[in-house]
Amino acid sequence: MPINTVIKFVPQQEAWVVERMGKFHKILQPGLNLLLPLIDSIKYVQVLKEIAIEIPKQSAVTSDNVTLSIDGVLFLKVNDPYRASYGVEDPEFAITQLAQTTMRSELGKISLDTVFKERELLNIAIVDSINKASNAWGISCLRYEIRDIKLPERVQEAMQMQVEAERKKRAQVLESEGTREAEINVAEGKKKSRILASEAEKIEQINQAEGRSNALKTEASGKAEALRVVAEQIKKDGFDSASLTVAEQYVKVFGELAKKNNTLILSNNVNDVSNMVGQALQIYKTISNQTTASLQIDDKSENNK
């Protein structure tokens, strides 16, 4: 403690408690202060800055009966130098004991897994509990930080195995999801490929059908035109040339049949070529009359137009 030398200079962020004749007299503020010799004495010096107190390592049991070894750091500040001096004998010791007992009490309410998940909530709960008791001492707890949590070796090994199993499970889940996505993509690709192939085949068949249809139409038109030209030519030249042509074709075909086959089925009038030509010409006349009538109808329809 500082000695009374009548003139005292109090540093910033400190408060000196002065007793006069053994009784509280006043609190010296930072700066120049005068004291009476032999009568006034400086009894307490309170630091108004934030103070960090180390909480020793202690054992605590969680709600699931796991013993932990835990320590921390407590941050305090003196708000009322008078109550901090006369409210408690040793403020630092009292706060340390209060922090340890509060820590044991709060850890007994939660399980081991919750200790690591809700570490911040645990710190807040300890600060609130300390402040309820320390307000009467003129001291406020600003924050509490858990520094180290040590587990028994068997519990730590079990937790490590649990973590490894969880990681393997996640890896298997991710692998299965990747396999599923790959199979879905392959199936969708095959589906689209089959759809495109069927559409291409459909278009190809349509094109082929249209091509065959156009070819048949063109061939039919060509045959019709050829028949029309032949009919017109026969009409102009007469039936003599037609009779001669039919007779020549008859003799030629008959000769070809005689060369290629050993057995022939002949009619009873095979020697009567004129009769065969006459029958052919009679058929031709019938077709020619039908063609002439059709041409006349077409001419009348064109004249009407």
mmCIF file with all atom_site columns, N, CA and C in Angstrom, residues 12 54 59 69 85 136 197 206 280 299:
data_model
loop_
_atom_site.group_PDB
_atom_site.id
_atom_site.type_symbol
_atom_site.label_atom_id
_atom_site.label_alt_id
_atom_site.label_comp_id
_atom_site.label_asym_id
_atom_site.label_entity_id
_atom_site.label_seq_id
_atom_site.pdbx_PDB_ins_code
_atom_site.Cartn_x
_atom_site.Cartn_y
_atom_site.Cartn_z
_atom_site.occupancy
_atom_site.B_iso_or_equiv
_atom_site.pdbx_formal_charge
_atom_site.auth_seq_id
_atom_site.auth_comp_id
_atom_site.auth_asym_id
_atom_site.auth_atom_id
_atom_site.pdbx_PDB_model_num
ATOM 1  N N  . GLN A 1 12  ? -4.088  7.260   -13.259  1.00 0.00 ? 12  GLN A N  1
ATOM 2  C CA . GLN A 1 12  ? -5.357  7.114   -13.985  1.00 0.00 ? 12  GLN A CA 1
ATOM 3  C C  . GLN A 1 12  ? -5.837  5.665   -13.895  1.00 0.00 ? 12  GLN A C  1
ATOM 4  N N  . GLU A 1 54  ? -7.244  -16.117 -14.219  1.00 0.00 ? 54  GLU A N  1
ATOM 5  C CA . GLU A 1 54  ? -7.185  -17.494 -14.702  1.00 0.00 ? 54  GLU A CA 1
ATOM 6  C C  . GLU A 1 54  ? -7.918  -18.401 -13.735  1.00 0.00 ? 54  GLU A C  1
ATOM 7  N N  . SER A 1 59  ? -12.458 -30.537 -12.230  1.00 0.00 ? 59  SER A N  1
ATOM 8  C CA . SER A 1 59  ? -13.225 -31.662 -12.766  1.00 0.00 ? 59  SER A CA 1
ATOM 9  C C  . SER A 1 59  ? -14.705 -31.357 -12.667  1.00 0.00 ? 59  SER A C  1
ATOM 10 N N  . SER A 1 69  ? -12.217 -32.494 -17.533  1.00 0.00 ? 69  SER A N  1
ATOM 11 C CA . SER A 1 69  ? -11.251 -31.607 -16.895  1.00 0.00 ? 69  SER A CA 1
ATOM 12 C C  . SER A 1 69  ? -11.257 -30.320 -17.699  1.00 0.00 ? 69  SER A C  1
ATOM 13 N N  . SER A 1 85  ? -14.042 -3.038  -1.796   1.00 0.00 ? 85  SER A N  1
ATOM 14 C CA . SER A 1 85  ? -13.096 -3.034  -0.661   1.00 0.00 ? 85  SER A CA 1
ATOM 15 C C  . SER A 1 85  ? -13.718 -3.605  0.596    1.00 0.00 ? 85  SER A C  1
ATOM 16 N N  . ALA A 1 136 ? -23.180 -7.460  -5.641   1.00 0.00 ? 136 ALA A N  1
ATOM 17 C CA . ALA A 1 136 ? -23.110 -6.974  -4.259   1.00 0.00 ? 136 ALA A CA 1
ATOM 18 C C  . ALA A 1 136 ? -21.693 -6.616  -3.859   1.00 0.00 ? 136 ALA A C  1
ATOM 19 N N  . ALA A 1 197 ? -33.624 -41.579 -82.576  1.00 0.00 ? 197 ALA A N  1
ATOM 20 C CA . ALA A 1 197 ? -33.497 -42.615 -83.599  1.00 0.00 ? 197 ALA A CA 1
ATOM 21 C C  . ALA A 1 197 ? -34.858 -42.968 -84.192  1.00 0.00 ? 197 ALA A C  1
ATOM 22 N N  . ILE A 1 206 ? -41.214 -41.942 -94.089  1.00 0.00 ? 206 ILE A N  1
ATOM 23 C CA . ILE A 1 206 ? -42.111 -41.003 -94.770  1.00 0.00 ? 206 ILE A CA 1
ATOM 24 C C  . ILE A 1 206 ? -41.505 -40.552 -96.091  1.00 0.00 ? 206 ILE A C  1
ATOM 25 N N  . ALA A 1 280 ? -56.744 -60.132 -132.245 1.00 0.00 ? 280 ALA A N  1
ATOM 26 C CA . ALA A 1 280 ? -55.954 -59.053 -131.636 1.00 0.00 ? 280 ALA A CA 1
ATOM 27 C C  . ALA A 1 280 ? -56.421 -57.701 -132.116 1.00 0.00 ? 280 ALA A C  1
ATOM 28 N N  . ASP A 1 299 ? -62.154 -33.208 -125.355 1.00 0.00 ? 299 ASP A N  1
ATOM 29 C CA . ASP A 1 299 ? -62.192 -32.043 -126.245 1.00 0.00 ? 299 ASP A CA 1
ATOM 30 C C  . ASP A 1 299 ? -63.408 -31.183 -125.955 1.00 0.00 ? 299 ASP A C  1
#
